[in-house]
mmCIF file of C-alpha atoms in Angstrom:
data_model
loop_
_atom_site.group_PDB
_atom_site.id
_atom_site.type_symbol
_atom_site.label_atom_id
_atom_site.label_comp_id
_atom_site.label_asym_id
_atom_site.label_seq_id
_atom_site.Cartn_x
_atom_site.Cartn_y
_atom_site.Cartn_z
ATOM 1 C CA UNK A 1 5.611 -23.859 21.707
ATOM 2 C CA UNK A 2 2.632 -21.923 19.803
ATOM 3 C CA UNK A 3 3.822 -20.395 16.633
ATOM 4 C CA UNK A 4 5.411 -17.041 17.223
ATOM 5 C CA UNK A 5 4.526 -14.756 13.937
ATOM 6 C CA UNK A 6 7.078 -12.165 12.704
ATOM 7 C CA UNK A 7 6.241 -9.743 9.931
ATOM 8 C CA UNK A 8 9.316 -8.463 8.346
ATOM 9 C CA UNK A 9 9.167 -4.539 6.599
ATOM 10 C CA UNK A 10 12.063 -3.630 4.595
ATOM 11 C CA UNK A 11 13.408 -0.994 2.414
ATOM 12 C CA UNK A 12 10.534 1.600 2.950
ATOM 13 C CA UNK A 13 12.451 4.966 1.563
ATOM 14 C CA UNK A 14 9.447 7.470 2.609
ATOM 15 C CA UNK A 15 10.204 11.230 2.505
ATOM 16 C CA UNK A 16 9.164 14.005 4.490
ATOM 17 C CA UNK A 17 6.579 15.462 2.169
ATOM 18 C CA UNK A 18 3.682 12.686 1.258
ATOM 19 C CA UNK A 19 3.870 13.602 -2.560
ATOM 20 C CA UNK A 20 7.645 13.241 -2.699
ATOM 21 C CA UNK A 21 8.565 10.242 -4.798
ATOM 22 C CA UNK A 22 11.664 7.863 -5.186
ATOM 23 C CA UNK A 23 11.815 7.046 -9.073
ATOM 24 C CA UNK A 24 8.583 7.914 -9.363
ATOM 25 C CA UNK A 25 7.172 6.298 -6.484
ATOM 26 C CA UNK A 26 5.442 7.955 -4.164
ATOM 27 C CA UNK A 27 7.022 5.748 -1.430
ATOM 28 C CA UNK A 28 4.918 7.091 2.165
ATOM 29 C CA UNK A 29 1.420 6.191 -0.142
ATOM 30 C CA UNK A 30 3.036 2.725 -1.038
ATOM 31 C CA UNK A 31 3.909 2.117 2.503
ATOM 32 C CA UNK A 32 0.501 3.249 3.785
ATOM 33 C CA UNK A 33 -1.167 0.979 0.976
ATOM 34 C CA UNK A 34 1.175 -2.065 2.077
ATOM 35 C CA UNK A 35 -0.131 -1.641 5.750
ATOM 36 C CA UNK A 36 -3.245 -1.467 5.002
ATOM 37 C CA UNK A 37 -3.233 -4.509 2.865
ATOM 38 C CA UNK A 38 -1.568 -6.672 5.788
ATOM 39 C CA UNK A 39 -3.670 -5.736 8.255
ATOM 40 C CA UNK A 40 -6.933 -6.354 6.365
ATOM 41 C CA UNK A 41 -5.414 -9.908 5.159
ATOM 42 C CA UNK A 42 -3.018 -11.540 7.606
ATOM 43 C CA UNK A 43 -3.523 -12.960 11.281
ATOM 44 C CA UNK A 44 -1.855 -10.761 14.158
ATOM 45 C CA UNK A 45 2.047 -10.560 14.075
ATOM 46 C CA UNK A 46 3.801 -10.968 17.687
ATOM 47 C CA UNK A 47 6.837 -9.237 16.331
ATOM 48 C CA UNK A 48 7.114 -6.358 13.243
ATOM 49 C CA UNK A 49 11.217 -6.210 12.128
ATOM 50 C CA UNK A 50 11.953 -3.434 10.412
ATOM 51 C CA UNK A 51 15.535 -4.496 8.296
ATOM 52 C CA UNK A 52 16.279 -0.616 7.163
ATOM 53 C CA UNK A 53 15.859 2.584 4.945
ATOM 54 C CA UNK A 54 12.955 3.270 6.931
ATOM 55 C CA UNK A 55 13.663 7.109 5.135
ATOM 56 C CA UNK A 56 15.421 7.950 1.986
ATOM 57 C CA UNK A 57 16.075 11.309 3.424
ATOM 58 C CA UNK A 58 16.544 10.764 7.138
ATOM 59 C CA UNK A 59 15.076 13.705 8.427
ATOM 60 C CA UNK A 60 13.017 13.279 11.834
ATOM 61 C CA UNK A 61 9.275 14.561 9.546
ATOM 62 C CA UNK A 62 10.066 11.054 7.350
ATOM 63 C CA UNK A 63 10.961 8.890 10.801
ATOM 64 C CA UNK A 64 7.430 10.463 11.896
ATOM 65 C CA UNK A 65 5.624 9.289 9.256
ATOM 66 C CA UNK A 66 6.726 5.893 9.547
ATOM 67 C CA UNK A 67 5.824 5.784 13.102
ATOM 68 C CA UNK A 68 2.733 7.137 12.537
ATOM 69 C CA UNK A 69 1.368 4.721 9.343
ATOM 70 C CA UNK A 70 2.590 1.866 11.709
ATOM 71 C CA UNK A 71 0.122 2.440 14.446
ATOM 72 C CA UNK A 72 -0.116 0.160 17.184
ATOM 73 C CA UNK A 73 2.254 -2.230 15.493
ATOM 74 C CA UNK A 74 4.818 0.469 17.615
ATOM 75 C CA UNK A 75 4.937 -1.488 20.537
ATOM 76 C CA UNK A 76 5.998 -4.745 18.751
ATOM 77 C CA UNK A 77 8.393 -3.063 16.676
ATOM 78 C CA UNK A 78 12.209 -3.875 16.056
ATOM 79 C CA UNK A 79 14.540 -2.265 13.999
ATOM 80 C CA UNK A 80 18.244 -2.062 12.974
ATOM 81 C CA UNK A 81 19.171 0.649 10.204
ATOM 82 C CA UNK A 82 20.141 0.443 6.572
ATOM 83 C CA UNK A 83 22.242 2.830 4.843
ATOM 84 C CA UNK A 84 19.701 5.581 4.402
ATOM 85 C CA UNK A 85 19.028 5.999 7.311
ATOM 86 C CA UNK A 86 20.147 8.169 10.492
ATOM 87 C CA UNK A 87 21.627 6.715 13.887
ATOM 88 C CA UNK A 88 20.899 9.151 16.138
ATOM 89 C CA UNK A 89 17.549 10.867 14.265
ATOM 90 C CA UNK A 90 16.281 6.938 14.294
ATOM 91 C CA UNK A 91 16.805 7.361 18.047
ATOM 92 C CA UNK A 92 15.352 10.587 18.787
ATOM 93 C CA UNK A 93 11.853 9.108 16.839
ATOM 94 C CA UNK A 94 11.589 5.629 17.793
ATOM 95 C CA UNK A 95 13.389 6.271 21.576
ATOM 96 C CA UNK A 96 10.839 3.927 23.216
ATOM 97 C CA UNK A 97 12.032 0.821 20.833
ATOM 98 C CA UNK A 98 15.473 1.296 19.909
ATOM 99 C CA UNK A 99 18.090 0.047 21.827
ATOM 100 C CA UNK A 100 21.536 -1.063 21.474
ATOM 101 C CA UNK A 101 23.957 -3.976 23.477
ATOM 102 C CA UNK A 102 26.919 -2.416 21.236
ATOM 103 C CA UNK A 103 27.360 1.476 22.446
ATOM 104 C CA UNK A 104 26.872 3.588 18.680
ATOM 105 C CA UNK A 105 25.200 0.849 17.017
ATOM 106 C CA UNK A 106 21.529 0.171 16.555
ATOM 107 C CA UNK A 107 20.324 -3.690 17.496
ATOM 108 C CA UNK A 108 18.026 -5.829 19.032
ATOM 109 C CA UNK A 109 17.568 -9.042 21.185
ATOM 110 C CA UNK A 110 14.242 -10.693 21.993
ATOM 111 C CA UNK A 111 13.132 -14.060 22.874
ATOM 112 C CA UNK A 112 10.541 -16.178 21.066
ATOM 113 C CA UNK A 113 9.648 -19.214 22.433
ATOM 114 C CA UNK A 114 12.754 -21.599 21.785
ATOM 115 C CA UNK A 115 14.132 -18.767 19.568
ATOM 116 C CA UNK A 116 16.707 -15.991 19.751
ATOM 117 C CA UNK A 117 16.159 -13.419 17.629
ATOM 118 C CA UNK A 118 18.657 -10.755 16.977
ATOM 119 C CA UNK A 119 19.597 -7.552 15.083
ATOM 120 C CA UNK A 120 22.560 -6.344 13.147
ATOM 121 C CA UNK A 121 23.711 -2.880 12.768
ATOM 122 C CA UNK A 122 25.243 -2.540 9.489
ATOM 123 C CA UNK A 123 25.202 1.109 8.576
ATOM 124 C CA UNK A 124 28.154 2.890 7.637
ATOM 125 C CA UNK A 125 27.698 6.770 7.875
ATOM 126 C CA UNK A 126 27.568 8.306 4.501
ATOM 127 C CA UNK A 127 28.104 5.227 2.280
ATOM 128 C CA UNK A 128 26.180 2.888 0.752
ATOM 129 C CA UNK A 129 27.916 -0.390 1.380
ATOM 130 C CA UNK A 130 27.494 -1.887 5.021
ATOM 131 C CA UNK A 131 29.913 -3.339 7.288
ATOM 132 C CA UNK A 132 30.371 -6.006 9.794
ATOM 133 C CA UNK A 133 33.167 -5.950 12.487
ATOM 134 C CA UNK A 134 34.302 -8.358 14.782
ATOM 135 C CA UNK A 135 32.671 -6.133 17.971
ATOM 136 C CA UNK A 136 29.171 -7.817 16.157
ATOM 137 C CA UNK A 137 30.513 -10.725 15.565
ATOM 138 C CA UNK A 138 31.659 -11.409 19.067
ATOM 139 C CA UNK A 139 28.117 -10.250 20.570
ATOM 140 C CA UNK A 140 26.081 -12.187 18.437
ATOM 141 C CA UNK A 141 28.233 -15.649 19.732
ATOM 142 C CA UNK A 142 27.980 -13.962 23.082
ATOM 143 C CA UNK A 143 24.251 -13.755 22.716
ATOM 144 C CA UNK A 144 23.898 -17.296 21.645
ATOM 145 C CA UNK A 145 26.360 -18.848 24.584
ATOM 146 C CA UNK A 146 24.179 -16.881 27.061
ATOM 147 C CA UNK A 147 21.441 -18.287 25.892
ATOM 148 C CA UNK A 148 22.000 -21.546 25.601
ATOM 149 C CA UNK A 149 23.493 -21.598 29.055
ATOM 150 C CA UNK A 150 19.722 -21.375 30.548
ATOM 151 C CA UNK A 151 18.597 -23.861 28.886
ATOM 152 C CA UNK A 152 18.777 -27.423 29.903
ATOM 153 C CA UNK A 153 20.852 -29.923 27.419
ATOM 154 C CA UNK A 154 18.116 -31.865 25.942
ATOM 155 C CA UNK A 155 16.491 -28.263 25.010
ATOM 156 C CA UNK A 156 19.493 -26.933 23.635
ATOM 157 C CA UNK A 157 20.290 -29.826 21.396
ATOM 158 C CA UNK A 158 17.182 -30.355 20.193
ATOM 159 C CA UNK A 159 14.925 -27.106 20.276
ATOM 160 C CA UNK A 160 17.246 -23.903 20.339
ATOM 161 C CA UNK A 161 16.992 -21.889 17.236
ATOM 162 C CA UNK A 162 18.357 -18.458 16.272
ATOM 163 C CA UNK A 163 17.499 -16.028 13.574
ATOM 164 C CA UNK A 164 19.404 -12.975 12.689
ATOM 165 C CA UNK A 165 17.767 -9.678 11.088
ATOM 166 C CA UNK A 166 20.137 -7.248 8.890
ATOM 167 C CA UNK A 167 20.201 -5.018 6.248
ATOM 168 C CA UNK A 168 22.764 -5.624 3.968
ATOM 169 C CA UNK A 169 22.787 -9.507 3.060
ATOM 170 C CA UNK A 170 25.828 -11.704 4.175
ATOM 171 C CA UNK A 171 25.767 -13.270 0.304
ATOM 172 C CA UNK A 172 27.082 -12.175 -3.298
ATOM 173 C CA UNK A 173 23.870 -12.086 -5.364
ATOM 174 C CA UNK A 174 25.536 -12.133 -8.735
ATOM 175 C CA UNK A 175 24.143 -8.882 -9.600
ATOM 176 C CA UNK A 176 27.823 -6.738 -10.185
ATOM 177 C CA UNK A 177 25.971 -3.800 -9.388
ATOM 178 C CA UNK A 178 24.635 -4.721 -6.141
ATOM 179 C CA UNK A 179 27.054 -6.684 -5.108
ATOM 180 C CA UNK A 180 29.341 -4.087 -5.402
ATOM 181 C CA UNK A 181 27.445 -1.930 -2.566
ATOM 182 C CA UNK A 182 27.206 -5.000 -0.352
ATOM 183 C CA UNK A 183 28.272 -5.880 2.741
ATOM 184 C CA UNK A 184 32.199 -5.698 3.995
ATOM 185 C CA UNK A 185 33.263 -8.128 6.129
ATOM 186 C CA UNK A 186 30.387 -11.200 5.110
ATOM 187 C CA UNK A 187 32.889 -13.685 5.425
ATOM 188 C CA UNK A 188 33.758 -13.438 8.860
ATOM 189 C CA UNK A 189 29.814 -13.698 9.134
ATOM 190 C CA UNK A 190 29.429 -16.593 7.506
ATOM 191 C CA UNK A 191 32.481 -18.185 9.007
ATOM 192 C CA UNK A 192 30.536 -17.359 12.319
ATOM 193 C CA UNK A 193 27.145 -18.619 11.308
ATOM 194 C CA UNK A 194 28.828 -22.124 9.747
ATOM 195 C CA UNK A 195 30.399 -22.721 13.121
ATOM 196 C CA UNK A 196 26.558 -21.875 14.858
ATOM 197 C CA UNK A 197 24.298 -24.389 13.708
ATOM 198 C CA UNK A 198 21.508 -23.120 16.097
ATOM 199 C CA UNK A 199 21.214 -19.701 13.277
ATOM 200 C CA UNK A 200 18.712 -21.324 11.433
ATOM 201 C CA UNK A 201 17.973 -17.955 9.128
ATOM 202 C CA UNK A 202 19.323 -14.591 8.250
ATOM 203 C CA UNK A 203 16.675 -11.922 7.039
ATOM 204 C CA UNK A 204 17.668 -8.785 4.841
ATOM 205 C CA UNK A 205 16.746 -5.882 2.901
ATOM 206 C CA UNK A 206 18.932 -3.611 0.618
ATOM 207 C CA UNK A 207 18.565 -5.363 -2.444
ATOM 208 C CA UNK A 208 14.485 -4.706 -3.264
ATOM 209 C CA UNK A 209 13.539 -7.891 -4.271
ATOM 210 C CA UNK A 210 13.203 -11.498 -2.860
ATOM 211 C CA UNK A 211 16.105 -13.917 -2.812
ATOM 212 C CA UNK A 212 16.844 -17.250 -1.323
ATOM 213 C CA UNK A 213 20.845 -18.336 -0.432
ATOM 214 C CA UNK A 214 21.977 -20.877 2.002
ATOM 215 C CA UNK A 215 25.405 -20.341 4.282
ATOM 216 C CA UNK A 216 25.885 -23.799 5.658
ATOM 217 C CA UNK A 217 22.361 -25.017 7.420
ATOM 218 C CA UNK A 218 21.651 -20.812 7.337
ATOM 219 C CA UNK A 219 19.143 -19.870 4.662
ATOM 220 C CA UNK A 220 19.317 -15.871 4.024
ATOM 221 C CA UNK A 221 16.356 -14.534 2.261
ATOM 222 C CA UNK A 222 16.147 -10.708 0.682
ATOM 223 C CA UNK A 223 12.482 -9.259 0.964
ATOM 224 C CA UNK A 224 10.946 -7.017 -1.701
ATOM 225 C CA UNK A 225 10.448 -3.488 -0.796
ATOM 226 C CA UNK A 226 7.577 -2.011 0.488
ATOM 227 C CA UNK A 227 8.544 0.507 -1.965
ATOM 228 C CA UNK A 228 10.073 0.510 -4.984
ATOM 229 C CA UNK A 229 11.400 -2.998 -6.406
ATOM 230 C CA UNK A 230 14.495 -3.466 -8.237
ATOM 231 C CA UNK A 231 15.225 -6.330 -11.028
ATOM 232 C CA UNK A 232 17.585 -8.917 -9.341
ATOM 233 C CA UNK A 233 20.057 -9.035 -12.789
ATOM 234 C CA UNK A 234 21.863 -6.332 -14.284
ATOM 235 C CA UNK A 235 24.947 -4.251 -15.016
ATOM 236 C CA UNK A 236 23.470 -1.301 -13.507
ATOM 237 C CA UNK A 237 20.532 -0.627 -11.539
ATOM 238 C CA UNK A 238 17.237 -1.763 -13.175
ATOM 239 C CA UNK A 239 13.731 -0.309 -11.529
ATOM 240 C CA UNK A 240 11.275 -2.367 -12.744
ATOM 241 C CA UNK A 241 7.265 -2.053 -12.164
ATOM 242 C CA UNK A 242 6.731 -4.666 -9.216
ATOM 243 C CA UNK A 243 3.976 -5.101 -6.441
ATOM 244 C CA UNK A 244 5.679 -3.795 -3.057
ATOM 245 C CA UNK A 245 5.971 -6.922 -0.299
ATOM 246 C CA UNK A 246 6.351 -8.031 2.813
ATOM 247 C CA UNK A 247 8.065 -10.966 4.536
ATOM 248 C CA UNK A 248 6.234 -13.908 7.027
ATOM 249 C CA UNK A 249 7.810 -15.728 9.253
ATOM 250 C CA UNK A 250 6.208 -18.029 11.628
ATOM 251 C CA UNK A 251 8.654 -19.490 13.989
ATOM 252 C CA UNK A 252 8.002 -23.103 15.485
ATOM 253 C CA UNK A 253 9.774 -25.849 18.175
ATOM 254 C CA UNK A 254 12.489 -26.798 16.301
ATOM 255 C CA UNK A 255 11.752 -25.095 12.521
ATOM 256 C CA UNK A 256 10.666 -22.025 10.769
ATOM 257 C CA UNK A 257 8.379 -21.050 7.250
ATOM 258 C CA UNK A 258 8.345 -18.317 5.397
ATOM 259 C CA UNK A 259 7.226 -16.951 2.595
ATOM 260 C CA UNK A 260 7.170 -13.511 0.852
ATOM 261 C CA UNK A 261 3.592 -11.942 -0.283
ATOM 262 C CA UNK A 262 2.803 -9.025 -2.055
ATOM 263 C CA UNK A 263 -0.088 -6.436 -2.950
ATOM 264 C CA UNK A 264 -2.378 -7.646 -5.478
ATOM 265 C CA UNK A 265 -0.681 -5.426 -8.305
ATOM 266 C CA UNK A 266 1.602 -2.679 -8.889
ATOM 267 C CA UNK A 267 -0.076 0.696 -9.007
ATOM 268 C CA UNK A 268 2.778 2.958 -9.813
ATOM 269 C CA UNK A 269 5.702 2.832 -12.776
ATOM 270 C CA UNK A 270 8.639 3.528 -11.818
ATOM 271 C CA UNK A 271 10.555 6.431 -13.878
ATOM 272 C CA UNK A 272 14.382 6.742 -14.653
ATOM 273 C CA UNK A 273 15.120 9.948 -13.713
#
């Protein structure tokens, strides 16, 4: 198969007013600066994955301005929803992309070469931890049977590949803080991806800053934000004066690489207040 290239957007937090910052970061600029950068450096993507907080404030203005800086990435676009953001306002804005296999829940499901690719919806309405339940759980392995039913034996023993998109990360980082807000319900994830050996990768946002963990032959990587960036230790939250990022992943036969790149420097400070 020809490499299949997925660009992976996470953690964006932009208001409905352009001026309005998050800790000091004027986080629609920082967004518009990050897509600029990508698309004046980087090869075309067949895929963008958004992994959640598309808004800090979920009103439909903030949802609009996302669309809008994206451009013609629209119609390449998935997405699955973190906890700021809004179910059914995410809808309403993006109702040409966003569907959803599980009625109430935002995911996705899309075919790349010998690749799966699908999204979890781990939002839970007005907190901050996620959640997954065994409704997800039982799709995703429904997904993969499906799948792997079409394909003849030699290609599913040696080729077939998954790779799941989320926002809160199925992992404890070490960071009590963090960790604490996490996601409920990880280990019946993990016991799922340990007994799945095709889910070669598991791709997250929430925690604003890059991280590599491995659940059985699963490695699950945590992109920076295209926002603000958060230190990966600590007690208590620590915003700390880092270049927003962006995830690559370029998908072959059998394997995948990615890496994690960032703008040249960090043009704003962030401010505790």
């Amino acid at each position: 198969m020809n490499t299949i290239r997925i660009l992976q957007l996470t953690d964006l937090h932009v208001f409905d007013e352009p001026e309005k910052c998050l800790k000091g970061i004027p986080t629609r600029e920082s967004l518009l600066h990050v897509v600029q950068h990508i698309r004046e450096t980087q090869a075309d993507f067949d895929h963008v994955v958004i992994t959640g907080d598309h808004t800090h404030d979920e009103k439909p203005e903030s949802y609009q301005a996302v669309r809008s800086i994206l451009g013609d990435w629209g119609s390449k676009l998935w997405q699955v929803p973190g906890n700021h953001d809004d179910r059914d306002v995410l809808r309403s804005v993006f109702e040409d992309r966003v569907a959803g296999a599980i009625p109430g829940r935002i995911t996705f499901q899309f075919e790349a070469g010998n690749w799966l690719c699908l999204g979890l919806d781990t939002h839970v309405p007005g907190q901050v931890h996620g959640q997954i339940d065994q409704e997800q759980i039982d799709w995703i392995e429904s997904a993969v049977a499906s799948h792997q039913s079409n394909l003849s034996e030699e290609e599913s023993a040696s080729a077939f590949c998954v790779g799941l998109f989320l926002h809160h990360p199925p992992v404890m980082l070490g960071s009590p803080w963090m960790d604490a807000i996490g996601l409920h319900g990880m280990d019946r994830l993990q016991s799922m991806i340990i007994r799945n050996p095709a889910i070669k990768f598991c791709c997250c946002g929430h925690v604003h800053h890059e991280s590599s963990n491995q659940i059985g032959q699963c490695q699950v990587l945590t992109t920076p934000s295209t926002g603000i960036q958060f230190a990966p230790e600590g007690e208590v939250p620590n915003f700390v004066a880092g270049a927003p990022g962006f995830r690559i992943i370029e998908l072959h036969d059998a394997s995948f690489t990615t890496r994690v790149e960032r703008l040249p420097h960090a043009r704003y400070i962030p401010v505790d207040n």
